[in-house]
mmCIF file of C-alpha atoms and ligand atoms in Angstrom:
data_model
loop_
_atom_site.group_PDB
_atom_site.id
_atom_site.type_symbol
_atom_site.label_atom_id
_atom_site.label_comp_id
_atom_site.label_asym_id
_atom_site.label_seq_id
_atom_site.Cartn_x
_atom_site.Cartn_y
_atom_site.Cartn_z
ATOM 1 C CA MET V 32 0.189 0.000 0.056
ATOM 2 C CA SER V 33 1.193 3.523 -1.178
ATOM 3 C CA GLY V 34 -0.171 6.471 0.414
ATOM 4 C CA ASP V 35 -3.584 6.463 2.186
ATOM 5 C CA PHE V 36 -5.263 4.098 -0.598
ATOM 6 C CA ILE V 37 -4.987 0.388 -1.495
ATOM 7 C CA ASP V 38 -2.917 0.758 -4.797
ATOM 8 C CA LEU V 39 -3.910 -1.655 -7.639
ATOM 9 C CA GLN V 40 -2.905 0.999 -10.433
ATOM 10 C CA SER V 41 0.309 -0.839 -10.872
ATOM 11 C CA ASP V 42 2.986 -3.361 -9.922
ATOM 12 C CA THR V 43 5.316 -0.640 -10.396
ATOM 13 C CA GLN V 44 3.794 0.968 -6.969
ATOM 14 C CA THR V 45 5.971 -1.257 -4.665
ATOM 15 C CA ARG V 46 8.288 0.346 -2.082
ATOM 16 C CA PRO V 47 11.417 -1.357 -1.264
ATOM 17 C CA THR V 48 11.057 -3.542 1.659
ATOM 18 C CA ASP V 49 12.992 -3.155 4.994
ATOM 19 C CA GLY V 50 14.828 -6.220 4.037
ATOM 20 C CA MET V 51 15.592 -5.055 0.590
ATOM 21 C CA ARG V 52 16.756 -1.691 2.105
ATOM 22 C CA GLU V 53 19.212 -3.469 4.072
ATOM 23 C CA ALA V 54 20.485 -5.469 1.388
ATOM 24 C CA ILE V 55 20.901 -1.944 -0.395
ATOM 25 C CA ALA V 56 22.547 -0.525 2.517
ATOM 26 C CA ASN V 57 24.952 -3.395 2.577
ATOM 27 C CA ALA V 58 25.827 -3.452 -0.958
ATOM 28 C CA GLU V 59 29.364 -4.062 -2.296
ATOM 29 C CA VAL V 60 29.720 -1.511 -5.166
ATOM 30 C CA GLY V 61 32.182 -0.306 -7.950
ATOM 31 C CA ASP V 62 32.563 1.303 -10.916
ATOM 32 C CA GLU V 63 29.827 -0.311 -12.923
ATOM 33 C CA GLN V 64 30.728 0.930 -16.266
ATOM 34 C CA ARG V 65 34.338 -0.323 -15.717
ATOM 35 C CA GLY V 66 33.031 -3.708 -14.983
ATOM 36 C CA GLU V 67 33.987 -3.307 -11.305
ATOM 37 C CA ASP V 68 30.755 -3.366 -9.350
ATOM 38 C CA PRO V 69 30.675 -6.800 -7.784
ATOM 39 C CA SER V 70 27.053 -6.691 -6.865
ATOM 40 C CA VAL V 71 26.144 -5.627 -10.483
ATOM 41 C CA ASN V 72 28.324 -8.450 -11.989
ATOM 42 C CA ARG V 73 26.564 -10.834 -9.531
ATOM 43 C CA LEU V 74 23.193 -9.607 -10.727
ATOM 44 C CA CYS V 75 24.309 -10.072 -14.545
ATOM 45 C CA ALA V 76 25.745 -13.599 -13.930
ATOM 46 C CA ARG V 77 22.481 -14.656 -12.084
ATOM 47 C CA VAL V 78 20.228 -13.273 -14.487
ATOM 48 C CA ALA V 79 22.180 -14.710 -17.318
ATOM 49 C CA ASP V 80 22.306 -18.211 -15.686
ATOM 50 C CA LEU V 81 18.505 -18.042 -14.930
ATOM 51 C CA LEU V 82 17.718 -17.076 -18.535
ATOM 52 C CA GLY V 83 19.903 -19.700 -19.884
ATOM 53 C CA LYS V 84 21.955 -16.824 -21.830
ATOM 54 C CA GLU V 85 25.687 -16.408 -22.361
ATOM 55 C CA ALA V 86 25.775 -12.873 -20.787
ATOM 56 C CA ALA V 87 23.497 -9.949 -19.361
ATOM 57 C CA VAL V 88 23.778 -6.340 -18.798
ATOM 58 C CA PHE V 89 21.790 -4.397 -16.194
ATOM 59 C CA LEU V 90 20.025 -1.272 -17.243
ATOM 60 C CA PRO V 91 18.230 1.483 -15.521
ATOM 61 C CA SER V 92 14.690 0.474 -17.118
ATOM 62 C CA GLY V 93 12.949 -1.675 -19.010
ATOM 63 C CA CYS V 94 12.176 0.548 -21.649
ATOM 64 C CA MET V 95 16.159 0.576 -22.114
ATOM 65 C CA CYS V 96 16.398 -3.030 -22.387
ATOM 66 C CA ASN V 97 13.580 -2.994 -25.328
ATOM 67 C CA ASN V 98 15.237 0.301 -26.998
ATOM 68 C CA ILE V 99 18.803 -1.286 -26.941
ATOM 69 C CA ALA V 100 17.548 -4.825 -27.937
ATOM 70 C CA ILE V 101 16.100 -3.199 -31.180
ATOM 71 C CA LEU V 102 19.046 -0.983 -31.667
ATOM 72 C CA VAL V 103 21.011 -4.050 -31.604
ATOM 73 C CA HIS V 104 18.965 -6.226 -33.765
ATOM 74 C CA CYS V 105 17.665 -4.001 -36.267
ATOM 75 C CA ARG V 106 18.913 -1.262 -38.930
ATOM 76 C CA ALA V 107 16.894 1.731 -39.602
ATOM 77 C CA GLY V 108 13.850 0.638 -42.119
ATOM 78 C CA ASP V 109 13.603 -2.593 -40.881
ATOM 79 C CA ALA V 110 10.341 -4.049 -39.446
ATOM 80 C CA ILE V 111 9.503 -5.616 -36.079
ATOM 81 C CA ILE V 112 6.418 -7.972 -35.771
ATOM 82 C CA LEU V 113 4.459 -7.671 -32.744
ATOM 83 C CA ASP V 114 1.131 -7.326 -30.936
ATOM 84 C CA GLN V 115 -0.959 -4.185 -31.471
ATOM 85 C CA TYR V 116 -0.972 -3.835 -27.928
ATOM 86 C CA ALA V 117 2.875 -4.244 -27.181
ATOM 87 C CA HIS V 118 4.364 -1.738 -24.834
ATOM 88 C CA ILE V 119 6.901 -1.318 -27.303
ATOM 89 C CA VAL V 120 4.337 -0.073 -29.496
ATOM 90 C CA THR V 121 2.006 1.569 -27.526
ATOM 91 C CA THR V 122 4.031 3.089 -24.269
ATOM 92 C CA GLU V 123 7.418 3.986 -25.190
ATOM 93 C CA ALA V 124 7.027 7.374 -26.549
ATOM 94 C CA GLY V 125 7.802 6.229 -30.019
ATOM 95 C CA ALA V 126 11.077 5.236 -29.191
ATOM 96 C CA MET V 127 11.384 2.412 -31.993
ATOM 97 C CA ALA V 128 10.867 5.200 -34.378
ATOM 98 C CA ALA V 129 12.754 7.951 -32.708
ATOM 99 C CA LEU V 130 15.918 5.952 -31.528
ATOM 100 C CA ALA V 131 16.069 2.841 -34.084
ATOM 101 C CA GLY V 132 14.291 4.270 -37.168
ATOM 102 C CA VAL V 133 12.522 0.851 -37.412
ATOM 103 C CA MET V 134 8.807 0.134 -38.019
ATOM 104 C CA PRO V 135 6.212 -1.855 -36.415
ATOM 105 C CA ALA V 136 4.447 -4.507 -38.326
ATOM 106 C CA THR V 137 1.680 -5.064 -35.848
ATOM 107 C CA VAL V 138 -0.492 -8.063 -35.620
ATOM 108 C CA ALA V 139 -3.715 -8.776 -33.919
ATOM 109 C CA GLY V 140 -2.911 -11.272 -31.293
ATOM 110 C CA GLU V 141 -5.557 -13.107 -29.017
ATOM 111 C CA ARG V 142 -5.252 -11.123 -26.039
ATOM 112 C CA GLY V 143 -1.540 -10.622 -26.901
ATOM 113 C CA VAL V 144 -0.636 -13.847 -28.249
ATOM 114 C CA PHE V 145 -0.111 -14.316 -31.882
ATOM 115 C CA SER V 146 0.520 -17.604 -33.626
ATOM 116 C CA PRO V 147 3.467 -18.766 -35.850
ATOM 117 C CA GLU V 148 0.905 -18.175 -38.825
ATOM 118 C CA GLN V 149 0.213 -14.511 -38.107
ATOM 119 C CA VAL V 150 4.061 -14.318 -37.981
ATOM 120 C CA VAL V 151 4.550 -16.048 -41.292
ATOM 121 C CA ALA V 152 1.697 -13.773 -42.829
ATOM 122 C CA ALA V 153 3.494 -10.526 -41.494
ATOM 123 C CA ILE V 154 6.871 -11.244 -42.830
ATOM 124 C CA ARG V 155 7.430 -9.259 -46.150
ATOM 125 C CA PRO V 156 9.001 -11.190 -48.810
ATOM 126 C CA LYS V 157 12.636 -10.143 -49.798
ATOM 127 C CA LYS V 158 12.133 -7.491 -52.282
ATOM 128 C CA ARG V 159 13.939 -4.343 -53.055
ATOM 129 C CA ASN V 160 10.881 -2.265 -52.399
ATOM 130 C CA LEU V 161 9.736 -3.917 -49.159
ATOM 131 C CA PRO V 162 10.744 -3.207 -45.639
ATOM 132 C CA ARG V 163 13.053 -6.075 -44.098
ATOM 133 C CA SER V 164 11.393 -8.018 -41.604
ATOM 134 C CA ARG V 165 13.746 -8.267 -39.230
ATOM 135 C CA LEU V 166 12.657 -9.125 -35.507
ATOM 136 C CA VAL V 167 9.616 -10.638 -33.709
ATOM 137 C CA SER V 168 8.761 -9.368 -30.150
ATOM 138 C CA ILE V 169 6.905 -11.514 -27.696
ATOM 139 C CA GLU V 170 5.590 -9.626 -24.592
ATOM 140 C CA GLN V 171 5.597 -12.021 -21.426
ATOM 141 C CA THR V 172 3.194 -11.478 -20.045
ATOM 142 C CA ALA V 173 1.164 -9.391 -22.491
ATOM 143 C CA ASN V 174 0.431 -6.570 -20.332
ATOM 144 C CA LEU V 175 -2.038 -4.256 -21.973
ATOM 145 C CA ALA V 176 -3.639 -7.201 -23.732
ATOM 146 C CA GLY V 177 -4.960 -8.370 -20.652
ATOM 147 C CA GLY V 178 -1.793 -9.893 -18.474
ATOM 148 C CA THR V 179 -2.228 -12.968 -20.891
ATOM 149 C CA VAL V 180 0.509 -15.735 -20.281
ATOM 150 C CA TRP V 181 2.164 -16.885 -23.578
ATOM 151 C CA PRO V 182 2.026 -20.614 -23.644
ATOM 152 C CA LEU V 183 5.508 -22.134 -23.792
ATOM 153 C CA ALA V 184 4.334 -24.026 -27.040
ATOM 154 C CA THR V 185 3.431 -20.927 -28.863
ATOM 155 C CA VAL V 186 6.585 -19.001 -27.630
ATOM 156 C CA GLU V 187 8.545 -22.135 -29.126
ATOM 157 C CA ALA V 188 6.224 -22.194 -32.214
ATOM 158 C CA VAL V 189 6.690 -18.309 -32.969
ATOM 159 C CA GLY V 190 10.405 -18.781 -32.537
ATOM 160 C CA GLU V 191 11.009 -21.529 -34.784
ATOM 161 C CA ALA V 192 8.926 -19.932 -37.384
ATOM 162 C CA ALA V 193 10.761 -16.462 -37.080
ATOM 163 C CA HIS V 194 14.272 -18.244 -37.469
ATOM 164 C CA GLU V 195 13.015 -20.526 -40.300
ATOM 165 C CA HIS V 196 12.579 -16.987 -42.006
ATOM 166 C CA GLY V 197 15.725 -15.441 -40.772
ATOM 167 C CA LEU V 198 14.063 -13.225 -38.119
ATOM 168 C CA LEU V 199 15.409 -12.852 -34.762
ATOM 169 C CA VAL V 200 13.252 -13.130 -31.618
ATOM 170 C CA HIS V 201 13.055 -10.674 -28.554
ATOM 171 C CA MET V 202 11.176 -11.353 -25.375
ATOM 172 C CA ASP V 203 9.836 -8.110 -23.309
ATOM 173 C CA GLY V 204 9.898 -10.184 -20.375
ATOM 174 C CA ALA V 205 8.849 -7.285 -17.828
ATOM 175 C CA ARG V 206 6.554 -10.007 -15.979
ATOM 176 C CA LEU V 207 8.294 -13.144 -17.087
ATOM 177 C CA PHE V 208 8.568 -14.391 -13.937
ATOM 178 C CA ASN V 209 4.718 -13.973 -13.372
ATOM 179 C CA ALA V 210 4.244 -16.278 -16.164
ATOM 180 C CA VAL V 211 6.654 -18.804 -14.777
ATOM 181 C CA ALA V 212 4.529 -18.754 -11.355
ATOM 182 C CA ALA V 213 1.318 -19.195 -13.421
ATOM 183 C CA THR V 214 2.425 -22.149 -15.240
ATOM 184 C CA GLY V 215 5.499 -23.434 -13.520
ATOM 185 C CA ASP V 216 7.609 -23.731 -16.926
ATOM 186 C CA SER V 217 11.033 -22.240 -16.321
ATOM 187 C CA ALA V 218 12.431 -19.044 -17.378
ATOM 188 C CA LYS V 219 15.093 -20.678 -19.277
ATOM 189 C CA ASP V 220 12.700 -22.700 -21.208
ATOM 190 C CA TYR V 221 10.674 -19.441 -22.125
ATOM 191 C CA SER V 222 14.144 -17.899 -22.992
ATOM 192 C CA ALA V 223 15.322 -20.579 -25.033
ATOM 193 C CA PRO V 224 13.469 -19.576 -28.244
ATOM 194 C CA CYS V 225 14.509 -15.801 -27.875
ATOM 195 C CA ASP V 226 17.739 -14.374 -29.138
ATOM 196 C CA SER V 227 17.299 -11.663 -26.581
ATOM 197 C CA VAL V 228 15.089 -11.515 -23.230
ATOM 198 C CA TRP V 229 14.716 -9.097 -20.313
ATOM 199 C CA ILE V 230 13.283 -9.029 -16.912
ATOM 200 C CA ASP V 231 12.144 -5.900 -15.116
ATOM 201 C CA LEU V 232 13.357 -5.546 -11.550
ATOM 202 C CA SER V 233 10.751 -2.782 -10.917
ATOM 203 C CA LYS V 234 7.731 -4.416 -11.623
ATOM 204 C CA GLY V 235 6.365 -7.597 -9.152
ATOM 205 C CA LEU V 236 9.917 -8.025 -8.223
ATOM 206 C CA GLY V 237 9.816 -4.944 -5.968
ATOM 207 C CA CYS V 238 12.886 -3.218 -6.999
ATOM 208 C CA PRO V 239 13.067 0.528 -7.240
ATOM 209 C CA VAL V 240 14.900 0.524 -10.312
ATOM 210 C CA GLY V 241 16.301 -1.495 -13.395
ATOM 211 C CA GLY V 242 15.988 -4.204 -15.920
ATOM 212 C CA VAL V 243 18.550 -6.900 -17.070
ATOM 213 C CA LEU V 244 18.780 -7.874 -20.507
ATOM 214 C CA ALA V 245 20.241 -11.095 -21.537
ATOM 215 C CA GLY V 246 21.602 -12.868 -25.008
ATOM 216 C CA THR V 247 24.967 -14.068 -26.450
ATOM 217 C CA ALA V 248 28.025 -12.730 -25.600
ATOM 218 C CA ASP V 249 28.254 -10.808 -28.759
ATOM 219 C CA PHE V 250 24.715 -9.303 -28.252
ATOM 220 C CA ILE V 251 25.461 -8.013 -24.786
ATOM 221 C CA GLU V 252 28.928 -6.502 -26.275
ATOM 222 C CA GLU V 253 26.923 -4.444 -28.642
ATOM 223 C CA ALA V 254 24.395 -3.669 -26.091
ATOM 224 C CA TRP V 255 27.089 -1.995 -24.096
ATOM 225 C CA LEU V 256 27.918 0.331 -26.860
ATOM 226 C CA TRP V 257 24.254 1.562 -26.734
ATOM 227 C CA LYS V 258 24.387 1.518 -23.092
ATOM 228 C CA HIS V 259 27.237 4.023 -23.410
ATOM 229 C CA ARG V 260 25.631 5.962 -26.252
ATOM 230 C CA LEU V 261 22.133 6.410 -24.418
ATOM 231 C CA GLY V 262 23.531 7.370 -21.402
ATOM 232 C CA GLY V 263 22.786 4.528 -19.595
ATOM 233 C CA ALA V 264 26.165 3.291 -18.277
ATOM 234 C CA MET V 265 26.527 4.015 -14.346
ATOM 235 C CA ARG V 266 29.124 4.073 -11.410
ATOM 236 C CA GLN V 267 28.124 2.393 -8.293
ATOM 237 C CA ALA V 268 25.065 0.773 -9.435
ATOM 238 C CA GLY V 269 25.868 -1.952 -6.742
ATOM 239 C CA ILE V 270 23.212 -0.310 -4.435
ATOM 240 C CA LEU V 271 20.460 -1.111 -7.283
ATOM 241 C CA ALA V 272 21.770 -4.565 -8.249
ATOM 242 C CA ALA V 273 21.777 -5.454 -4.542
ATOM 243 C CA ALA V 274 17.797 -4.663 -4.634
ATOM 244 C CA GLY V 275 17.679 -7.012 -7.736
ATOM 245 C CA LEU V 276 19.704 -9.926 -6.048
ATOM 246 C CA TYR V 277 17.544 -9.644 -2.952
ATOM 247 C CA ALA V 278 14.376 -9.767 -4.977
ATOM 248 C CA LEU V 279 15.633 -13.085 -6.749
ATOM 249 C CA ASP V 280 16.274 -14.376 -3.481
ATOM 250 C CA HIS V 281 12.974 -13.293 -1.741
ATOM 251 C CA HIS V 282 10.221 -12.250 -4.426
ATOM 252 C CA VAL V 283 9.925 -14.586 -7.347
ATOM 253 C CA GLU V 284 8.358 -17.580 -5.779
ATOM 254 C CA ARG V 285 5.611 -15.093 -4.091
ATOM 255 C CA LEU V 286 4.326 -13.651 -7.533
ATOM 256 C CA ALA V 287 2.043 -16.869 -7.677
ATOM 257 C CA GLU V 288 0.438 -15.023 -4.820
ATOM 258 C CA ASP V 289 -0.153 -11.811 -6.905
ATOM 259 C CA ASN V 290 -1.513 -13.789 -9.760
ATOM 260 C CA ARG V 291 -4.024 -15.579 -7.385
ATOM 261 C CA ASN V 292 -4.962 -12.435 -5.610
ATOM 262 C CA MET V 293 -5.907 -10.808 -8.891
ATOM 263 C CA ARG V 294 -8.001 -13.893 -9.920
ATOM 264 C CA LEU V 295 -9.697 -13.525 -6.544
ATOM 265 C CA PHE V 296 -10.350 -9.883 -6.935
ATOM 266 C CA ALA V 297 -11.868 -10.737 -10.435
ATOM 267 C CA GLU V 298 -13.948 -13.345 -8.905
ATOM 268 C CA LYS V 299 -15.263 -11.415 -6.108
ATOM 269 C CA LEU V 300 -16.836 -8.845 -8.738
ATOM 270 C CA VAL V 301 -18.437 -11.493 -11.121
ATOM 271 C CA GLY V 302 -22.169 -10.660 -10.910
ATOM 272 C CA VAL V 303 -21.684 -7.229 -9.764
ATOM 273 C CA PRO V 304 -24.394 -4.966 -11.651
ATOM 274 C CA GLY V 305 -22.503 -2.573 -13.904
ATOM 275 C CA ILE V 306 -19.207 -4.660 -14.046
ATOM 276 C CA ALA V 307 -18.038 -7.112 -16.716
ATOM 277 C CA VAL V 308 -14.990 -9.272 -15.791
ATOM 278 C CA GLU V 309 -13.964 -12.505 -16.954
ATOM 279 C CA PRO V 310 -12.095 -14.193 -14.191
ATOM 280 C CA ASP V 311 -10.940 -17.003 -16.625
ATOM 281 C CA THR V 312 -9.117 -14.391 -18.395
ATOM 282 C CA VAL V 313 -6.981 -13.215 -15.424
ATOM 283 C CA GLU V 314 -3.941 -15.510 -15.933
ATOM 284 C CA SER V 315 -1.510 -13.338 -14.211
ATOM 285 C CA ASN V 316 -1.456 -10.212 -11.706
ATOM 286 C CA ILE V 317 -3.453 -8.143 -14.160
ATOM 287 C CA ALA V 318 -7.073 -8.006 -14.621
ATOM 288 C CA PHE V 319 -9.444 -5.437 -16.702
ATOM 289 C CA LEU V 320 -12.934 -4.527 -15.560
ATOM 290 C CA ASP V 321 -15.469 -2.986 -17.963
ATOM 291 C CA VAL V 322 -17.352 -0.434 -15.978
ATOM 292 C CA SER V 323 -19.327 1.059 -18.863
ATOM 293 C CA ALA V 324 -22.769 -0.184 -17.577
ATOM 294 C CA THR V 325 -22.363 1.449 -14.300
ATOM 295 C CA GLY V 326 -22.711 4.789 -16.581
ATOM 296 C CA LEU V 327 -19.514 6.229 -15.947
ATOM 297 C CA ALA V 328 -16.505 6.478 -17.889
ATOM 298 C CA ALA V 329 -13.481 4.465 -16.636
ATOM 299 C CA ALA V 330 -11.594 7.484 -15.718
ATOM 300 C CA ALA V 331 -14.553 9.047 -13.686
ATOM 301 C CA PHE V 332 -14.948 5.620 -12.096
ATOM 302 C CA SER V 333 -11.299 5.608 -11.143
ATOM 303 C CA GLU V 334 -11.515 9.075 -9.761
ATOM 304 C CA GLU V 335 -14.550 7.880 -7.581
ATOM 305 C CA LEU V 336 -12.683 4.927 -6.096
ATOM 306 C CA VAL V 337 -9.423 7.039 -5.293
ATOM 307 C CA ALA V 338 -12.001 8.961 -3.062
ATOM 308 C CA ARG V 339 -13.237 5.549 -1.511
ATOM 309 C CA GLY V 340 -9.541 4.678 -1.012
ATOM 310 C CA VAL V 341 -8.709 2.410 -3.965
ATOM 311 C CA ARG V 342 -6.503 3.482 -6.649
ATOM 312 C CA ILE V 343 -7.138 1.553 -10.148
ATOM 313 C CA GLY V 344 -6.056 3.290 -13.280
ATOM 314 C CA ALA V 345 -8.321 3.454 -16.395
ATOM 315 C CA GLN V 346 -6.722 1.724 -19.336
ATOM 316 C CA GLU V 347 -9.147 2.632 -22.296
ATOM 317 C CA PRO V 348 -12.660 4.651 -21.878
ATOM 318 C CA ASP V 349 -14.456 1.753 -20.707
ATOM 319 C CA ARG V 350 -11.940 -0.323 -19.097
ATOM 320 C CA LEU V 351 -9.978 -0.393 -15.737
ATOM 321 C CA ARG V 352 -6.667 -2.140 -15.068
ATOM 322 C CA ALA V 353 -5.743 -3.691 -11.864
ATOM 323 C CA LEU V 354 -2.419 -5.175 -10.847
ATOM 324 C CA ALA V 355 -1.855 -7.079 -7.594
ATOM 325 C CA HIS V 356 1.584 -6.652 -6.272
ATOM 326 C CA LEU V 357 3.858 -7.230 -3.096
ATOM 327 C CA ASP V 358 2.391 -4.213 -1.433
ATOM 328 C CA VAL V 359 -0.983 -5.268 -1.314
ATOM 329 C CA THR V 360 -2.259 -8.123 0.873
ATOM 330 C CA ARG V 361 -5.062 -10.854 -0.053
ATOM 331 C CA ASP V 362 -7.107 -9.081 2.565
ATOM 332 C CA GLN V 363 -6.593 -5.472 0.866
ATOM 333 C CA VAL V 364 -7.514 -7.026 -2.350
ATOM 334 C CA LEU V 365 -10.747 -8.326 -0.879
ATOM 335 C CA GLN V 366 -11.267 -4.957 0.673
ATOM 336 C CA ALA V 367 -10.766 -3.197 -2.937
ATOM 337 C CA ALA V 368 -13.207 -5.703 -4.601
ATOM 338 C CA GLN V 369 -15.952 -4.851 -2.145
ATOM 339 C CA ILE V 370 -15.418 -0.906 -2.303
ATOM 340 C CA VAL V 371 -15.595 -1.270 -6.412
ATOM 341 C CA ALA V 372 -18.629 -3.414 -6.110
ATOM 342 C CA GLY V 373 -20.300 -0.831 -3.598
ATOM 343 C CA LEU V 374 -19.381 2.125 -5.941
ATOM 344 C CA ALA V 375 -20.790 0.182 -9.062
ATOM 345 C CA ARG V 376 -24.170 -1.144 -7.084
ATOM 346 C CA GLU V 377 -24.529 2.699 -6.093
ATOM 347 C CA LEU V 378 -24.140 3.933 -9.630
ATOM 348 C CA VAL V 379 -26.314 1.322 -11.209
ATOM 349 C CA SER V 380 -29.321 2.136 -8.752
ATOM 350 C CA ARG V 381 -29.085 6.009 -9.321
HETATM 351 C C1 LIG J 624 6.920 -1.720 -17.600
HETATM 352 C C2 LIG J 624 6.925 -2.207 -18.945
HETATM 353 C C3 LIG J 624 8.230 -1.864 -19.784
HETATM 354 C C4 LIG J 624 8.793 -1.132 -19.364
HETATM 355 O O1 LIG J 624 9.688 -1.026 -18.308
HETATM 356 P P1 LIG J 624 10.185 -0.124 -17.263
HETATM 357 O O2 LIG J 624 11.084 -0.560 -16.107
HETATM 358 O O3 LIG J 624 9.043 0.803 -16.699
HETATM 359 O O4 LIG J 624 10.975 0.969 -18.339
HETATM 360 C C5 LIG J 624 8.141 -2.715 -20.853
HETATM 361 N N1 LIG J 624 7.631 -3.581 -21.274
HETATM 362 C C6 LIG J 624 6.279 -3.895 -20.409
HETATM 363 C C7 LIG J 624 5.421 -5.301 -21.004
HETATM 364 C C8 LIG J 624 6.098 -3.279 -19.327
HETATM 365 O O5 LIG J 624 4.989 -3.614 -18.645
#
């Protein structure tokens, strides 16, 4: 809980726990950009190992992980095949175009998950007047498309189709560990079909800052060039990496709890007048609620909720997006569901 309300707006709203703060305080540090920060080096080795990759690099944000992966994999004019709701397309300030000069070739996935057939259909043939299809990007979990978990078999099939056609595969793994918690499939298996993959430390893992991008040693060497160019090379970043190491020890297993809490939240809202929600589609820590039948737009509904002590953001005109995380307990999630239901009932009976 942050501030005076139950905050389901985002899993970025977590504050470092006492244990994490202690790890930060005790961090061994050095000059990160010279490769002399032991905590950063440990974090990178650990994430590379978890994801089954040769190497990894610590970056200030998940967005920079995406940006750098795109900059390394693509040349200006290339096309990236990805879902229409992908964070890279919708929520990164146009970085793919502004920084890399690449263009999106969006596909309409099934709640963010697309098929190998869709990939193949989106690939432009090799012709002088066509954009070069270069990269396929998979978002695990598919955030704005519904918190959907990409099944391992689909990741593998999409990876195979892409590679067969000479394309590379990137995974925006901002919530990869939520998917791992949901399915029991390993982060390594999810990453195996991908040429690059990253995890976010500042979402469900509960760290204040950071993402870790992994791939081949050559890929990471090139990524370092862009890290410097973009101003992402740091100094005593071990105080941040220590939080990441702490999170990998203490906050990975518990993501299953967030997934369960969000499903519970959705279940409690089934049948509430004015609210449309499908608990079966709540596969991870994200749920969407359609509140249009209450007569209020999502943004106005969201404001009313804040006045009642619950923060849930409006994602679209009709829909709210709620996320469970480390800083909200099961009881608070249940309490939030009651408050949402109470507001909806009031609105509908007006
Ligand atoms: C949050 C998020 C990002 C960006 O991560 P930051 O650490 O906030 O920069 C990228 N992709 C997805 C799917 C996200 O949810």
